[in-house]
Every structure is written in structure tokens, then in C-alpha cells.
Amino acid sequence: MREMHGYAGTILRVNLSTGTVSREPLAEDLVSDYIGGRGFGAHFVYREVPPGADPLGPGNKLVVAAGPFSGVFLPSGAKTNFSAKSPATGLYGDSNIGGHLAGELKYAGYDAIIVEGRAPVPSYLFIEDDKVEVRPCEKLWGMGAIKTEKALKDELGDEFQIATIGPAGENGVVFASVNHDIGRQAGRCGMGAVMGSKNLKAIAVRGTKSVPVADMAGLRKVADEMFSALAANPALKVWQDQGLAQVTTWSNSIGALPTRNFRQNFYENAEALSGERMRSDIHVRDKACFACPMATGKYCRARYRGETVFLEGPEYETTALIGSNCALGSIEEVAYANYMCDELGLDTISGGSAVAFTMECFERGIITKEDTGGIEARFGSLDAFVEIVKLIAARKGIGEPLSRGVRAAAAAWGGGSEDFAIQVKGLEWSGYESRGAPSMMLAYMTCDIGAHHNRAWSITHDIAVGRNVIDGKAAKVIELQHVRPLFDCLGVCRLQWVELGLPLEYYARLYPAVTGRQDTWDDLLVKSERIWNLVRAFGVRERADFGRADDQPPRRFYTEPVPDGPLARSRITREDLDRLLDEYYDLRGWDRNGRPTAKTLERLGLGDVAAELLAMGRIS
Amino acid sequence: MKLDLDRCTGCKLCQLVCSVVNFGENNPKKAGIRVVSRLFTDARYDVVVCDQCGVCIDACPVGAISMEDDVVRIDPDMCTNCGVCVETCPNGALFSHPDVDYPIKCVACGECARLCPRGVLDALADVRKVAS
């Protein structure tokens, strides 16, 4: 078999129902059409998970994939992508994780693992080079996610890189996370619940092999330039000191910090949650993902009711959704709440949002102490936060509807609460309140997995060209929706580009050096657009009524003006949202109901997908 | 030799660049340096690397190890990969790899020290200075 540069060359397929392990050579057209990481995930989930499959049933598949840059000599080739049909949205879902797993998977000889079926007993997947075993682990079931990682490291050794789930994943909470390297999470879309539904507690990997590249001398030259540029960047130090926690103060200053369940976008107590306070009050150690000079991970200590715990974080998203959005009083309180979510195996974004939603429902009288089992679920209460997330992970009491996400909880509790259930497509909104940022609003509405910021973090564009401007913003969102997910395909972190301004040209030069392929950056963007449309097609195939109605923000955002802060009284109208969506769909080559046309799918090399959807009468 | 371990972030770029420079491969296990996480127990990282103390020279039963310009070197042609030096090393800084038929150790090339984003390994660059 020809050596495939930038790749390990093998897909590992594990059927947990039968215990069968098989290896498939990495297909050339898979690599040339879908690159890796998220692209592989989208391909396999679309092709292999049948329409109507229960996301928490044995028919769903979990695709764990590195990319061609993962584990290779360049800054932070550290990203592992987890894809499956999402239990939160019923659509395609993915989430990625930093740390040290992606390279390890390739050193073991695999570009991706496809996990199928359901193990008869709680198990973990053991991978050490060619040795692959499904090992029973009843003793770990019920254990916290971080404690599980420690237990497996104690048993297997520090060189194993381990992804785990906590009780929330075991119990099928739709926003359960996959956890790795103490405090790194693939938090979004319930990938931890998919693992739990398969009785899969953990994946442990160690590898000793090399990742071949096409042009080592060329790679070293580009990588050296990148490392030198990062080292010389005067902004590097604040990232090394505060990591993403520094974003909190900025976000508050521009009126974007989610506060009290997104009613506000300015938190009067934000100083107490700042990156500076993280550093001075709770920081213990800087902690990096693989080969990353930024080291945005912050190992911290938190005390609560006589208990002292250690955790990684909190970073910005956690601080926004748990801190200001639940109106907690200090960064140490946020850190303890973060620790609870990490051990339980809950996404801090959706978890924080679920608690904030509960607090608003409680304060409005939609639910009472009778419903909460005595919990005084008021904004600002860490005690309430801790009790509520425990109930969510256990799916008991109010935790049961909440465990299915705020959309489901609003449906259960009523009282108009769906207006402030802050989600799109069933996925809770991440850390940027966007009433004063139309492109960011559109980015959340159209993000393929639900309300997540990472596909098109365009809020800086809103600031640059005007907070109230509508025209032209759809084009920027689409551009970013192709550029940013490319990093998730390549298996490399994007922060060095986004935050330290490392030019994209470097990544364009890395690609041929690593893979030996001659695709230009524009060629790669076409592949990214193909993946975007394939993910959209998954939704169209899944549901006859899938479309424009799935791209709507909660009513709060177009009926309530911002009450206070730097953007006081600003608002976005229903008409603005429709203009944004119309422009977006037109530019994408989708119909006004948000469905790709057959012509668009064919242009992107998805003719067979077009034919399938045409035959179903889903597109025209 | 004193490494500034308080500054180590555990990124393992040192392991990666070691394999790139000395073997022309992307393979952190094929490296003469190791980053060990002690976060769970001590909230810090350790770096394991040869300090060129030379204890292994006398331990080697076939005389394959020698000191050249203050750097301890293993002659791959003479080495029988018996593992005695790996066992003897007081720092645990000689590493076996399934695809390499001699123990891998630091040759003081200094590349990891040059690239370390935190200057943890500056002392290794000094060894190179002595060596050259």
C-alpha cells in the first residue's frame, strides 16, 4: 500500500455489540474529498447512520478522527474531532477536543476510530499500536470523568492519552461531554451521551509509530517560521498568563457577555470573573495542548464548603455561561462549578445555560421550590448551581427535563419559557449575546450543529463594520463558516491564527509539505463548503420539515431590547433576521427554506446526495 | 544541570522536535527527552533528559558508550541493545523504542531548548555550548 503522507493510513472500526475490531485502509477519495477530522466525521455519519436512527441507540456511530496536521511538527496539531448523530439536536453533531489525543491516535496507526453498536457491559477501548481490545470496566462506571482518567493513567501509565465520560454521559444527558487531559472537553452536541449509550466509558491510546510527511525539509522551514512568529508576538504573553479567561473583560466591554440567562449582555460584577482574578486568585500552573506555545490551559484550585479541588479552567465560555449567566460572585465560585461539570461530564456551555434557564424560571414563578425539591434556584447561588447539575447528571427531578436540553425543559414547564430557552436547533447558545451583532447572530442561527460560536466567530466583524449594519454580513458569515471548520478537518488549533494573527498563508504552505497534495487554500475551502452542505443535507434527509424554522433564535432576542450596559436599548428586529437569512440562503445556493438545491450539491461533487434527496422529494 | 521545571506547560514540543531533528520523523516516542505529567499528584510537569553524567559509560558491557566533547554518545554499531544502560541510568533518561535497535538519548543538539516556548530547557542549550 502506498504511504499516505500526513496520515496514519488506517481507519479502525470497532463494533462493541460483537466485540469485532477491523482495520480499513484509508481511501484516497475520502482524503481528497473530506481531508480529515470533522470531514471524516461528516462523511461517515451521513453515509453510515441511517435516517431516523436513535442517537442513543446502537445504530448511531461515533467517529473519532484526527486530521493530517495532527501530531505533526507544527504549532498545536492537537485537535481530535468527535462526530455522531446528536442526541441534543437529532441532527449531525460534532465537537472537538485539544490536549494530546489526536497525535497519539496517529502514532498508534489510526486516523480515525468508528465506534458502532453497544457493549454488553461497561467497557473501555484499549489501543496500543496494533493491540486493540474492548476491556470490561464495571468498576469505573459511575465514576467522575477526571477521576476515571486518573484511574486509567494509574493503571496504564502516563503515556496513554485517555478520553472519558462521567455519570452524565452514562445516563444519557444530551449535553454530556467527552473529557480528556483533565480539563479538555468535546463538550457540544452530547458526544459523551453517545459514548455512554454504547456502554463506552473511555478510550485509551498509546502509539509509537511515526506520521509520514511528504516534504520534511519544507515542513521544518514553515513550522520554524510559525514558531518564531509566535515567539516574537508581543501578545503571546497575555495568552500564556490568562489564556481564554482574558476574553471575559473584553466581551463585557462590548456588550456581549451573557448575563442572567441572556437577558443582559453586561455583567456589573464582571471584574470578579476576569482573567486577572483567575491568575491572581486561583491559578496554579499553565497547561498546554500538544506542541502549543500559547498554553491557554490554566490548572486552577477552588475551595467550596471545606473541600479543595483542582481543575483545568475556567476559560471564557465557562466563565460566560456559568459565571455571568448564572450571576455567580467570584472566579473561584465559577471554578468550583466548572469542576462539578467536568467530573459529572457535562458541557459547561449547555450546563451553565440549563442552570441559568432554571434560575429564570424559578424567579418568574414558572417552577417553584416544590418542583426543585427545595432548591432556592436564584441567580447568584453556587449552592443551587451545584444541586441542579447533580440532578441533571442523575436525570432526577427537575434534572430530567433539563437533561434533554433547555428546549425540552421549556416544552415541559411552559409558561412562555420557550421565549427565553436560549438555543438553536436544540443546542444551547454559547458565550456571545448577539442582539448588537447581526453577523454573530446569523452565525449562531445558521451554525450547522446548533447555537455554537466556533464556526463563524464574526463578532469582531460586526465591531469593525458597524454593529447595526445588516447588508453584507451574510457573506462574511459564510466565508468564516468555510475557513474556521477547515482547522477542525486538518486537526489543528485555530487560536494561533484567530488570536495571534498567524497568517493563513502558513497553513496553506503546510498542507502540501505535510500531504504532498497540491491543493491551494481555495481548493481546501471548496472541500469545506462540501462538508458544510453534506451536514445540511443530513438534516434535510432526516426531517421532512427541516429548514428555515430550524435557523431561528429564541424570541427574547428580537422582542426584548438590551436592558442596560454599553448596548442599552439596542435590538434586532424580526425583519432584520429575515433579511439576514434570505441573503445567507441566496449566497449559499439554497432555497429560501434553507435547503441546498440539487444544483448546489452537484456543484460540490455531492451528486449522489442530491439524487437521494430529490428522490425523497426533499429538495428541488 | 538545572531545568526550569516550574515553567513547563507539558506541551511536548521538545519530544516532537527531537524526533524530527534526530530521526527525520514525527514521533515523540522516538526522542531523547520525555515530558511526564505529575498534575494529578503534584500539580506540575517533569522533564526527563540526560544530564551527561556518564554513569552509563562504565555500565555498558560492550564499551559502546563514550564521552565526546562533554556529550555521552552511544555507538549504534557496537550497541547490542542489552538494556543495561537503560536500567542503570540514575535519571531514567535512556529510552527504548521498538523500531530502534539502541537506546535513544539526548545528544545535546539544542533544538528543543531553542524551540521551548517557556525557556524550560535553556540548560540543555548550555551543554551544547560546552560540547561545541
Coordinates of N, CA and C in Angstrom, one line a residue, chain A residues 449-574:
Chain A
I449 N -24.4 22.8 13.7 CA -24.7 21.9 14.8 C -25.6 22.5 15.8
G450 N -26.1 23.7 15.6 CA -26.8 24.5 16.6 C -26.1 25.7 17.1
A451 N -26.5 26.3 18.2 CA -26.0 27.6 18.5 C -24.6 27.6 19.1
H452 N -23.6 27.4 18.3 CA -22.3 27.4 18.7 C -21.5 28.5 17.9
H453 N -20.5 29.1 18.6 CA -19.8 30.3 18.1 C -18.6 29.9 17.2
N454 N -18.2 28.6 17.2 CA -16.9 28.3 16.7 C -16.9 28.3 15.2
R455 N -18.0 28.1 14.5 CA -18.0 28.0 13.0 C -17.7 29.4 12.4
A456 N -18.4 30.4 12.9 CA -18.1 31.7 12.4 C -18.2 32.7 13.5
W457 N -17.0 32.9 14.1 CA -16.9 33.9 15.2 C -16.7 35.2 14.6
S458 N -17.8 35.9 14.3 CA -17.7 37.1 13.4 C -18.0 38.3 14.2
I459 N -18.0 38.3 15.5 CA -18.4 39.5 16.3 C -17.4 40.6 16.1
T460 N -16.2 40.3 15.8 CA -15.2 41.3 15.5 C -15.5 42.0 14.2
H461 N -16.1 41.3 13.3 CA -16.5 41.9 12.0 C -17.7 42.9 12.3
D462 N -18.6 42.5 13.1 CA -19.7 43.5 13.5 C -19.1 44.8 14.1
I463 N -18.1 44.6 14.9 CA -17.5 45.8 15.6 C -16.8 46.6 14.5
A464 N -16.1 45.9 13.6 CA -15.3 46.6 12.5 C -16.2 47.4 11.6
V465 N -17.3 46.8 11.1 CA -18.0 47.5 10.0 C -19.3 48.1 10.5
G466 N -19.6 48.0 11.8 CA -20.8 48.6 12.3 C -21.8 47.7 12.9
R467 N -22.2 47.9 14.2 CA -23.0 47.0 14.9 C -24.4 46.9 14.4
N468 N -24.9 47.9 13.7 CA -26.3 47.9 13.2 C -26.4 47.5 11.8
V469 N -25.2 47.4 11.1 CA -25.3 47.1 9.7 C -25.8 45.7 9.4
I470 N -26.6 45.5 8.5 CA -27.2 44.2 8.1 C -26.6 43.7 6.8
D471 N -26.6 44.6 5.8 CA -26.1 44.2 4.5 C -24.7 43.8 4.4
G472 N -24.4 42.7 3.7 CA -23.1 42.2 3.5 C -22.6 41.3 4.6
K473 N -23.4 41.2 5.7 CA -22.9 40.4 6.8 C -23.0 38.9 6.5
A474 N -24.0 38.5 5.8 CA -24.1 37.1 5.4 C -22.9 36.5 4.7
A475 N -22.3 37.4 3.8 CA -21.2 36.9 3.1 C -20.0 36.6 4.0
K476 N -19.8 37.5 5.0 CA -18.7 37.3 6.0 C -19.0 36.0 6.8
V477 N -20.2 35.8 7.2 CA -20.5 34.6 8.0 C -20.2 33.3 7.1
I478 N -20.6 33.3 5.9 CA -20.3 32.1 5.0 C -18.8 31.9 4.8
E479 N -18.1 33.0 4.6 CA -16.6 32.9 4.5 C -16.0 32.3 5.7
L480 N -16.4 32.7 6.9 CA -15.8 32.1 8.1 C -16.3 30.7 8.3
Q481 N -17.5 30.4 7.9 CA -18.0 29.0 8.1 C -17.3 28.0 7.2
H482 N -16.5 28.5 6.2 CA -15.7 27.6 5.5 C -14.2 27.6 6.0
V483 N -13.7 28.8 6.4 CA -12.3 28.9 6.8 C -12.2 28.1 8.2
R484 N -13.0 28.5 9.1 CA -12.8 28.0 10.5 C -12.9 26.5 10.6
P485 N -13.9 25.9 10.1 CA -14.0 24.4 10.2 C -12.9 23.7 9.5
L486 N -12.2 24.4 8.6 CA -11.0 23.7 7.9 C -10.0 23.3 9.0
F487 N -9.9 24.1 10.0 CA -8.9 23.7 11.1 C -9.4 22.4 11.8
D488 N -10.7 22.3 11.9 CA -11.2 21.0 12.5 C -11.1 19.8 11.6
C489 N -10.9 20.1 10.3 CA -10.6 19.0 9.3 C -9.1 18.6 9.4
L490 N -8.3 19.7 9.5 CA -6.9 19.5 9.4 C -6.3 18.9 10.8
G491 N -7.2 19.1 11.8 CA -6.7 18.5 13.1 C -5.7 19.5 13.8
V492 N -5.9 20.8 13.6 CA -5.0 21.7 14.2 C -5.8 22.8 14.9
C493 N -5.3 23.4 15.9 CA -6.0 24.5 16.6 C -6.0 25.8 15.8
R494 N -7.1 26.6 15.9 CA -7.1 27.8 15.1 C -6.8 29.1 15.9
L495 N -6.5 28.9 17.2 CA -6.3 30.1 18.0 C -5.0 30.9 17.6
Q496 N -4.0 30.2 17.1 CA -2.8 30.9 16.7 C -3.1 31.8 15.5
W497 N -4.0 31.5 14.7 CA -4.5 32.4 13.6 C -5.4 33.4 14.2
V498 N -6.5 33.0 14.9 CA -7.5 33.9 15.3 C -7.0 35.0 16.2
E499 N -6.2 34.5 17.2 CA -5.9 35.4 18.3 C -4.5 36.0 18.2
L500 N -3.6 35.3 17.6 CA -2.2 35.9 17.5 C -1.9 36.2 16.0
G501 N -2.9 36.2 15.2 CA -2.7 36.7 13.8 C -1.8 36.0 12.9
L502 N -1.5 34.7 13.2 CA -0.6 34.0 12.3 C -1.3 33.9 11.0
P503 N -0.7 34.3 9.9 CA -1.4 34.4 8.6 C -1.8 33.0 8.1
L504 N -3.0 32.9 7.4 CA -3.5 31.7 6.9 C -2.5 31.1 5.9
E505 N -1.7 32.0 5.3 CA -0.8 31.6 4.3 C 0.1 30.4 4.8
Y506 N 0.5 30.5 6.1 CA 1.3 29.5 6.7 C 0.6 28.1 6.5
Y507 N -0.7 28.1 6.8 CA -1.4 26.8 6.8 C -1.5 26.3 5.3
A508 N -1.7 27.2 4.4 CA -1.7 26.9 3.0 C -0.4 26.2 2.6
R509 N 0.7 26.7 3.1 CA 2.0 26.2 2.8 C 2.3 24.9 3.5
L510 N 1.7 24.7 4.7 CA 1.9 23.5 5.4 C 1.2 22.3 4.7
Y511 N 0.1 22.6 4.1 CA -0.7 21.5 3.5 C 0.1 20.6 2.5
P512 N 0.7 21.2 1.5 CA 1.5 20.4 0.5 C 2.7 19.8 1.2
A513 N 3.3 20.5 2.1 CA 4.5 19.9 2.7 C 4.2 18.7 3.5
V514 N 3.0 18.7 4.2 CA 2.6 17.6 5.0 C 2.1 16.4 4.1
T515 N 1.2 16.8 3.2 CA 0.4 15.8 2.5 C 1.0 15.4 1.1
G516 N 1.8 16.3 0.6 CA 2.2 16.1 -0.8 C 1.2 16.4 -1.8
R517 N 0.0 16.9 -1.4 CA -1.1 17.2 -2.3 C -1.0 18.7 -2.7
Q518 N -1.4 19.0 -3.9 CA -1.2 20.3 -4.5 C -2.3 21.3 -4.3
D519 N -3.3 20.9 -3.5 CA -4.5 21.8 -3.3 C -4.1 23.1 -2.8
T520 N -4.7 24.2 -3.4 CA -4.5 25.5 -2.9 C -5.4 25.7 -1.7
W521 N -5.2 26.8 -1.0 CA -6.2 27.1 0.1 C -7.6 27.2 -0.4
D522 N -7.7 27.8 -1.6 CA -9.1 27.9 -2.2 C -9.7 26.6 -2.5
D523 N -8.8 25.7 -2.9 CA -9.3 24.3 -3.1 C -9.8 23.7 -1.8
L524 N -9.1 23.9 -0.7 CA -9.5 23.4 0.6 C -10.8 24.0 1.0
L525 N -11.0 25.3 0.7 CA -12.2 26.0 1.1 C -13.4 25.3 0.4
V526 N -13.2 24.9 -0.9 CA -14.3 24.2 -1.6 C -14.7 22.9 -0.9
K527 N -13.6 22.2 -0.4 CA -13.9 20.9 0.4 C -14.7 21.3 1.6
S528 N -14.3 22.4 2.3 CA -15.0 22.8 3.5 C -16.5 23.1 3.2
E529 N -16.7 23.8 2.0 CA -18.1 24.1 1.6 C -18.9 22.8 1.4
R530 N -18.2 21.8 0.8 CA -18.8 20.5 0.5 C -19.3 19.8 1.8
I531 N -18.4 19.9 2.8 CA -18.7 19.3 4.1 C -19.9 20.1 4.8
W532 N -19.9 21.4 4.6 CA -21.0 22.2 5.2 C -22.3 21.8 4.6
N533 N -22.3 21.6 3.3 CA -23.6 21.2 2.6 C -24.0 19.8 2.9
L534 N -23.0 18.9 3.1 CA -23.3 17.5 3.5 C -24.0 17.4 4.8
V535 N -23.5 18.3 5.7 CA -24.1 18.3 7.1 C -25.5 18.9 7.0
R536 N -25.7 19.9 6.2 CA -27.1 20.4 6.0 C -28.0 19.3 5.4
A537 N -27.4 18.6 4.4 CA -28.2 17.6 3.7 C -28.6 16.5 4.7
F538 N -27.8 16.3 5.8 CA -28.2 15.3 6.8 C -29.5 15.7 7.4
G539 N -29.6 17.0 7.8 CA -30.8 17.4 8.4 C -32.0 17.3 7.4
V540 N -31.8 17.7 6.2 CA -32.9 17.6 5.2 C -33.3 16.2 5.0
R541 N -32.4 15.3 5.0 CA -32.8 13.9 4.8 C -33.5 13.3 6.1
E542 N -33.1 13.9 7.2 CA -33.6 13.4 8.5 C -35.1 13.8 8.7
R543 N -35.4 15.0 8.3 CA -36.7 15.5 8.7 C -37.4 16.2 7.5
A544 N -38.6 15.9 7.2 CA -39.4 16.5 6.1 C -39.6 18.0 6.3
D545 N -39.6 18.4 7.6 CA -39.9 19.8 7.9 C -38.6 20.5 8.3
F546 N -37.5 20.0 8.0 CA -36.2 20.7 8.4 C -36.0 21.8 7.4
G547 N -35.6 23.0 8.0 CA -35.3 24.1 7.1 C -35.3 25.4 7.9
R548 N -35.8 26.4 7.3 CA -35.7 27.8 7.9 C -36.1 27.9 9.3
A549 N -37.2 27.1 9.7 CA -37.7 27.2 11.1 C -36.6 26.7 12.1
D550 N -35.6 25.9 11.6 CA -34.6 25.4 12.5 C -33.5 26.5 12.6
D551 N -33.5 27.6 11.9 CA -32.5 28.6 12.0 C -32.9 29.8 12.7
Q552 N -33.8 29.6 13.7 CA -34.4 30.8 14.4 C -33.8 30.9 15.8
P553 N -33.5 32.2 16.2 CA -33.1 32.4 17.6 C -34.3 32.4 18.5
P554 N -34.1 32.3 19.8 CA -35.2 32.5 20.7 C -35.8 33.8 20.6
R555 N -37.1 33.9 20.9 CA -37.9 35.2 20.8 C -37.3 36.3 21.6
R556 N -36.7 36.0 22.7 CA -36.1 37.0 23.6 C -35.2 38.0 22.7
F557 N -34.5 37.5 21.8 CA -33.5 38.3 21.1 C -34.1 39.3 20.1
Y558 N -35.3 39.0 19.6 CA -35.9 40.0 18.7 C -37.2 40.7 19.3
T559 N -37.5 40.4 20.6 CA -38.6 41.1 21.2 C -38.2 41.9 22.4
E560 N -37.1 41.6 23.0 CA -36.6 42.4 24.2 C -35.4 43.2 23.8
P561 N -35.4 44.5 23.9 CA -34.2 45.3 23.8 C -33.2 45.0 24.9
V562 N -32.0 45.2 24.6 CA -31.0 45.1 25.7 C -31.3 46.0 26.8
P563 N -31.4 45.6 28.1 CA -31.9 46.5 29.1 C -30.8 47.5 29.6
D564 N -29.5 47.1 29.6 CA -28.5 48.0 30.2 C -27.2 47.7 29.6
G565 N -26.2 48.4 30.1 CA -24.8 48.2 29.6 C -24.5 49.0 28.4
P566 N -23.3 48.8 27.8 CA -22.9 49.6 26.7 C -23.9 49.6 25.5
L567 N -24.6 48.6 25.3 CA -25.6 48.5 24.2 C -27.0 48.7 24.6
A568 N -27.2 49.4 25.7 CA -28.6 49.6 26.3 C -29.5 50.1 25.2
R569 N -30.7 49.4 25.2 CA -31.8 49.7 24.2 C -31.6 49.2 22.8
S570 N -30.4 48.7 22.5 CA -30.2 48.2 21.1 C -31.0 46.9 21.0
R571 N -31.4 46.7 19.7 CA -32.2 45.5 19.5 C -32.0 45.1 18.0
I572 N -32.5 43.9 17.7 CA -32.5 43.4 16.3 C -34.0 43.0 16.0
T573 N -34.5 43.3 14.9 CA -35.9 43.1 14.6 C -36.1 41.7 13.8
R574 N -37.3 41.3 13.9 CA -37.7 40.1 13.1 C -37.3 40.3 11.6

